[in-house]
PDB file of C-alpha atoms in Angstrom:
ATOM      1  CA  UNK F 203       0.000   0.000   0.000  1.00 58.00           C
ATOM      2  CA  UNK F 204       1.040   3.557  -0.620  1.00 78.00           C
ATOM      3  CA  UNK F 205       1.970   5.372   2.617  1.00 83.00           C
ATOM      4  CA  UNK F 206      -0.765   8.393   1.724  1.00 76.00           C
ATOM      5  CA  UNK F 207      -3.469   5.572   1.868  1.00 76.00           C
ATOM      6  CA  UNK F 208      -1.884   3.745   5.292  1.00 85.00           C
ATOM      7  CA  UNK F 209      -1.470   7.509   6.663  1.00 85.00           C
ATOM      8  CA  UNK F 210      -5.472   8.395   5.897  1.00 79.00           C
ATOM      9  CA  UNK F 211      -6.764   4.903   6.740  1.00 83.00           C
ATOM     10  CA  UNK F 212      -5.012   5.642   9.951  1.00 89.00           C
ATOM     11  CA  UNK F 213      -6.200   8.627  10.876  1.00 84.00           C
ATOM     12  CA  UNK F 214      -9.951   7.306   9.850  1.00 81.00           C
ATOM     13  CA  UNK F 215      -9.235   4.181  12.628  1.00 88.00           C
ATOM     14  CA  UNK F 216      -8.146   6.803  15.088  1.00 90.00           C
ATOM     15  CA  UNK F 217     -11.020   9.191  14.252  1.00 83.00           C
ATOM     16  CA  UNK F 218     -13.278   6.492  14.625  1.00 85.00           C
ATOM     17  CA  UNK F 219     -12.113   4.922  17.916  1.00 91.00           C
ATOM     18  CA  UNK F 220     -12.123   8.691  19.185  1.00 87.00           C
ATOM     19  CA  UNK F 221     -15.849   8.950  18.644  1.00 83.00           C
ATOM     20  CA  UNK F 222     -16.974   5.502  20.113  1.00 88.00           C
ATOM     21  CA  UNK F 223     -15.315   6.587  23.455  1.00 90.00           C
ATOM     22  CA  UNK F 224     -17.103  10.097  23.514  1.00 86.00           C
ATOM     23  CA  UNK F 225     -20.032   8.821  22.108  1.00 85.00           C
ATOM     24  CA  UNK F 226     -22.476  10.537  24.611  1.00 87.00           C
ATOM     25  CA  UNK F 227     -20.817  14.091  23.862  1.00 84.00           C
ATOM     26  CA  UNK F 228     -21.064  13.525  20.203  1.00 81.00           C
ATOM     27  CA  UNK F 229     -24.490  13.087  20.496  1.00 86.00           C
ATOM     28  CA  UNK F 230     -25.530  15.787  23.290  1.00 86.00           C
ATOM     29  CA  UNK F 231     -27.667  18.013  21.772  1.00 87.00           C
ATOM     30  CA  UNK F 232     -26.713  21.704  21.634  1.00 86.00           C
ATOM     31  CA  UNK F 233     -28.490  25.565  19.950  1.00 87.00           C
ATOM     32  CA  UNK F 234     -26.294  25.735  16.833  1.00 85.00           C
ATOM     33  CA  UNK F 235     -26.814  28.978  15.026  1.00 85.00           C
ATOM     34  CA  UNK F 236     -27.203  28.615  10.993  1.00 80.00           C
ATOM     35  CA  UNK F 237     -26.502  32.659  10.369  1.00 86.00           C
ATOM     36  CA  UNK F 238     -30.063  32.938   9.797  1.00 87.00           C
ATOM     37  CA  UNK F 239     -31.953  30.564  12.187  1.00 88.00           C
ATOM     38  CA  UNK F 240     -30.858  28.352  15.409  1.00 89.00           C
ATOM     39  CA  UNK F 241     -31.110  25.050  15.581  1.00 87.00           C
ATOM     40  CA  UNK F 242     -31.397  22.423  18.553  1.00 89.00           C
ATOM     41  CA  UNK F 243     -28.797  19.055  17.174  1.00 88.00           C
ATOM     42  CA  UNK F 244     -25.709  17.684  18.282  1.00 89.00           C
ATOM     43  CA  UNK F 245     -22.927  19.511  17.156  1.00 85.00           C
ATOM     44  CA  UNK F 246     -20.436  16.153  17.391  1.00 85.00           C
ATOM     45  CA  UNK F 247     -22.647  14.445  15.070  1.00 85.00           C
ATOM     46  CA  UNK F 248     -22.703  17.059  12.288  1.00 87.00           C
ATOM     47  CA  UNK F 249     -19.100  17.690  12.768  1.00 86.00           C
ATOM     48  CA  UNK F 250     -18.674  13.581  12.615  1.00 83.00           C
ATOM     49  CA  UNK F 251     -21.006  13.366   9.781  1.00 89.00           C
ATOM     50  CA  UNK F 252     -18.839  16.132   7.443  1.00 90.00           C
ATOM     51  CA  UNK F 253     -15.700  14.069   8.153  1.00 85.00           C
ATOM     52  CA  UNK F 254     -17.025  11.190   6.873  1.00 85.00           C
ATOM     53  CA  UNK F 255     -18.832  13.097   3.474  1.00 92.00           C
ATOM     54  CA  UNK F 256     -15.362  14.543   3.037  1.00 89.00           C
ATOM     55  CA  UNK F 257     -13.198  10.861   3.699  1.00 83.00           C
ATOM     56  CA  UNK F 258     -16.197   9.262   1.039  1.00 88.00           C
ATOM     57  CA  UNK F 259     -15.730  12.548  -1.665  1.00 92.00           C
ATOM     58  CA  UNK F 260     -11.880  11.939  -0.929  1.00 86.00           C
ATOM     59  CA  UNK F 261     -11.720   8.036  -1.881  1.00 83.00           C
ATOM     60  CA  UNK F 262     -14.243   8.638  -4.302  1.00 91.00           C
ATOM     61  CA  UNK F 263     -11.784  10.987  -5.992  1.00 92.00           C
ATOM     62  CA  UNK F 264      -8.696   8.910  -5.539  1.00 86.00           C
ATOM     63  CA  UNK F 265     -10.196   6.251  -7.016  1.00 89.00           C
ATOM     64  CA  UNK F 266     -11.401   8.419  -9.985  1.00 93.00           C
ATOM     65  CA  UNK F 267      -8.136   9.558  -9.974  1.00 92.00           C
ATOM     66  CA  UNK F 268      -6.398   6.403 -10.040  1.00 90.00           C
ATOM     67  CA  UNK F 269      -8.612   5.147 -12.810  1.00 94.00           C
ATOM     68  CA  UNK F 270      -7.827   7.263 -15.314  1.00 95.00           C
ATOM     69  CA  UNK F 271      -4.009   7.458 -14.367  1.00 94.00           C
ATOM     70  CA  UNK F 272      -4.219   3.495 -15.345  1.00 95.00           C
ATOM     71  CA  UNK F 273      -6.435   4.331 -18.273  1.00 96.00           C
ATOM     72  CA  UNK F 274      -3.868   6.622 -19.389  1.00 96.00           C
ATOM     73  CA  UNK F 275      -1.153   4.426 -19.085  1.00 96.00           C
ATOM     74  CA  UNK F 276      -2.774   1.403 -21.001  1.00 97.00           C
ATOM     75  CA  UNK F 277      -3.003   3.876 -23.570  1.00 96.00           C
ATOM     76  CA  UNK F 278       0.290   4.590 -23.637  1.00 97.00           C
ATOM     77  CA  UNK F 279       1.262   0.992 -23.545  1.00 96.00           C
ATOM     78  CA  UNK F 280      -0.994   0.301 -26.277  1.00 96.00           C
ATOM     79  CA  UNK F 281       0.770   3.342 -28.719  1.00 96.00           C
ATOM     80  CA  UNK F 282       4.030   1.544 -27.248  1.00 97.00           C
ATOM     81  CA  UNK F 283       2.641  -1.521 -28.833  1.00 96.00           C
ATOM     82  CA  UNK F 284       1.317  -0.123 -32.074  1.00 96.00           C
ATOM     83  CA  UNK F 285       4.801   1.891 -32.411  1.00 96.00           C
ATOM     84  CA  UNK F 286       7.058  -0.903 -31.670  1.00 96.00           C
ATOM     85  CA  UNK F 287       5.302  -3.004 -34.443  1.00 95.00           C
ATOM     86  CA  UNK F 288       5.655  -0.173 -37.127  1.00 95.00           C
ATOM     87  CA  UNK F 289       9.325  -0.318 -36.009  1.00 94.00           C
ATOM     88  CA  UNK F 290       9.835  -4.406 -36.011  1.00 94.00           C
ATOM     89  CA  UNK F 291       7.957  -3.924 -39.810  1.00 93.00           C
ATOM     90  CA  UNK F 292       9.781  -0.844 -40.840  1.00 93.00           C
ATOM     91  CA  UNK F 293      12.919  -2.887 -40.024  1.00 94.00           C
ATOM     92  CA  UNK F 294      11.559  -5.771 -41.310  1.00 93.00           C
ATOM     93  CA  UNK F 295      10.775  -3.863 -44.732  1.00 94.00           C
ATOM     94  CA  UNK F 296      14.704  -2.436 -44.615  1.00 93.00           C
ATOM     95  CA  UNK F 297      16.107  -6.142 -44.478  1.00 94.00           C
ATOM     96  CA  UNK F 298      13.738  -7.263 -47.489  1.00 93.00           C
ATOM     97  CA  UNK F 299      15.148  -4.114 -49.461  1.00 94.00           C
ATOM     98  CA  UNK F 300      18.790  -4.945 -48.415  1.00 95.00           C
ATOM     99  CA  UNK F 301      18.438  -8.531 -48.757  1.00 94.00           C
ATOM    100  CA  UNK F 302      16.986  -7.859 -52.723  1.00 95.00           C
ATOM    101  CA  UNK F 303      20.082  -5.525 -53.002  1.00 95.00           C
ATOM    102  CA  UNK F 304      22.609  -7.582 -52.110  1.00 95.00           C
ATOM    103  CA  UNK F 305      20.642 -10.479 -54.299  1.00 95.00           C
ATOM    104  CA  UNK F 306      20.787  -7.384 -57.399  1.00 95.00           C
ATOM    105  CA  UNK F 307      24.767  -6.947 -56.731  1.00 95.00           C
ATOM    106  CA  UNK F 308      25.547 -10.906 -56.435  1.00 95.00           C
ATOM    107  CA  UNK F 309      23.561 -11.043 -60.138  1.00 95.00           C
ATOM    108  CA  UNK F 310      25.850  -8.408 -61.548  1.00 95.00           C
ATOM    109  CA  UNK F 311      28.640  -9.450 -60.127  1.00 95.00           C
ATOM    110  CA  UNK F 312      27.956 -13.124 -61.226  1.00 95.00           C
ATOM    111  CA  UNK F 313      27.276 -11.904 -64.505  1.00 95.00           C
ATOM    112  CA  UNK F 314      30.560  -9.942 -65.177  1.00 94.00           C
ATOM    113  CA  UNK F 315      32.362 -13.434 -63.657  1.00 95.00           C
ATOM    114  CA  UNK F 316      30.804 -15.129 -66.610  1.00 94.00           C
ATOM    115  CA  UNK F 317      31.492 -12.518 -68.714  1.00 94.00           C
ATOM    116  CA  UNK F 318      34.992 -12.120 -67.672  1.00 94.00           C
ATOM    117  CA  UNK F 319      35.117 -16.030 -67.712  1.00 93.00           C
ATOM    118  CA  UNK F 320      33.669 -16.047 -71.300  1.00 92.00           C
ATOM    119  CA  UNK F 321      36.467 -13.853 -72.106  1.00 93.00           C
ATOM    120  CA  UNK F 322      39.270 -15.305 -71.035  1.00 93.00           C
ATOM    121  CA  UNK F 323      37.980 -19.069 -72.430  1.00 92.00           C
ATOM    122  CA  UNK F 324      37.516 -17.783 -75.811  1.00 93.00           C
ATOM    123  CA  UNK F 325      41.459 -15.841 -75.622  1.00 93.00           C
ATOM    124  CA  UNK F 326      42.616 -19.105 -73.993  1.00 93.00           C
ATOM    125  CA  UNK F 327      41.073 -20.810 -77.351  1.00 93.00           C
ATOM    126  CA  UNK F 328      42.456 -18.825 -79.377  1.00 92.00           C
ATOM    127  CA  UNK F 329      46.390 -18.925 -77.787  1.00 91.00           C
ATOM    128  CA  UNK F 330      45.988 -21.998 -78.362  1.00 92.00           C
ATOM    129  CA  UNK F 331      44.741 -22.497 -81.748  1.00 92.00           C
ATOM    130  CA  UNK F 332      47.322 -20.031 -82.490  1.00 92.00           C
ATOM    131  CA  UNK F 333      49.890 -22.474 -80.698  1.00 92.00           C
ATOM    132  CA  UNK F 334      48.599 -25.206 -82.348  1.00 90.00           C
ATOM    133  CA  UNK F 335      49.189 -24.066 -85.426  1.00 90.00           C
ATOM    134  CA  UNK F 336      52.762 -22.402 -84.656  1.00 91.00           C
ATOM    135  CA  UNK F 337      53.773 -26.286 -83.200  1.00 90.00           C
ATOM    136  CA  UNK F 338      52.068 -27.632 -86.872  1.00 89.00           C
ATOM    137  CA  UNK F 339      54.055 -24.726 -88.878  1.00 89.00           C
ATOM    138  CA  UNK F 340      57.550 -25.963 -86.688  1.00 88.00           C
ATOM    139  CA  UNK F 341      57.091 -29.955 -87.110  1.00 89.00           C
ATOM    140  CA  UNK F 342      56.166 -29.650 -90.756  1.00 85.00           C
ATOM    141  CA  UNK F 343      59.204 -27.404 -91.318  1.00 85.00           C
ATOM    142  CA  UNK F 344      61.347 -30.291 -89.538  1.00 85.00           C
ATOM    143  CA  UNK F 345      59.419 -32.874 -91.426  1.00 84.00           C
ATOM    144  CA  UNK F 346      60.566 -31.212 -94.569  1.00 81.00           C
ATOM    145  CA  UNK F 347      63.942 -31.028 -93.432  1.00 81.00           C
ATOM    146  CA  UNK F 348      64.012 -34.555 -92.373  1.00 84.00           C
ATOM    147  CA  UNK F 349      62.448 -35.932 -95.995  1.00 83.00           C
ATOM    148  CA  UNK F 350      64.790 -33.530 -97.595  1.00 74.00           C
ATOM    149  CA  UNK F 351      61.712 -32.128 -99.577  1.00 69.00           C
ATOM    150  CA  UNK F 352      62.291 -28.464 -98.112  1.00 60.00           C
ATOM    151  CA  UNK F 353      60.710 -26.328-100.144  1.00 60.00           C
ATOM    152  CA  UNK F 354      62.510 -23.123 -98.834  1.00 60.00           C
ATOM    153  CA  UNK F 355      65.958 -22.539 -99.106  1.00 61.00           C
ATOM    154  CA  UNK F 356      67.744 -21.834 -96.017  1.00 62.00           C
ATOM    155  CA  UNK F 357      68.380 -17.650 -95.808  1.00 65.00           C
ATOM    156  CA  UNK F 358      71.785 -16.846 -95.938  1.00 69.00           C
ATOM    157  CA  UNK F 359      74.447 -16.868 -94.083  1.00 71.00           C
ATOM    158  CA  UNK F 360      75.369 -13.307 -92.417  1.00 70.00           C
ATOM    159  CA  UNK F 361      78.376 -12.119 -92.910  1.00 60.00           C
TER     160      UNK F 361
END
């Protein structure tokens, strides 16, 4: 319990014990004056009976009070809610778009690996058709020179 609440409650028990022991004062009967008029009650009684119209208004009010302090806050706590799930899908939309990036970047970059690929299988091709036909120029020449059918004279000497 909150110590306002154990204070009042309290003071209430204390009020209340006070008034059972000087019951027969409370209730003595006495000439009040009302500005106007004068009246014939007991003046503990009225005097007992405001305290306890004021402690009801008071808890009454604290309770209204209280109510709408809670109401508040489950409002709050629902915003909370609804804001924290915008956020979770507003992140949630920021992976998909990074996640499709990086998926756009590995295409292109997979593409220009073929491509480079590609490239360097067709120049590998053609080294070495152009080898092949170098080592076929080179062994007929020695074939030639071995039958003795070579068909081009040997240059010159240098002098």
């Amino acid at each position: 319990m909150r110590p306002r609440v154990i204070f009042i409650t309290l003071v209430l028990v204390l009020l209340a014990v006070f008034a059972m022991a000087n019951w027969p004062l409370i209730m003595a009967s006495q000439s009040l004056s009302l500005v106007f008029t004068r009246v014939e009650a007991p003046l503990g009684l009225i005097l007992l009976i405001a305290v306890a119209v004021l402690s009801i208004w008071y808890v009454i009010l604290s309770i209204g009070t209280e109510t709408a302090a809670l109401l508040e806050v489950k409002k709050y706590a629902r915003e909370i809610l609804a804001l924290r799930k915008q956020a979770e899908d507003a992140e949630a939309s920021r992976l998909v778009e990074v996640k499709k990036l990086i998926q756009e970047e590995f295409e292109t970059l997979r593409s220009q690996i073929n491509e480079r690929f590609a490239q360097s299988e067709n120049t590998l091709i053609d080294e070495l058709e152009k080898a092949g036909n170098t080592l076929a120029a080179y062994i007929g020449e020695l074939e030639d020179q071995i039958t003795g059918q070579d068909r081009h004279p040997p240059p010159p000497p240098l002098r």
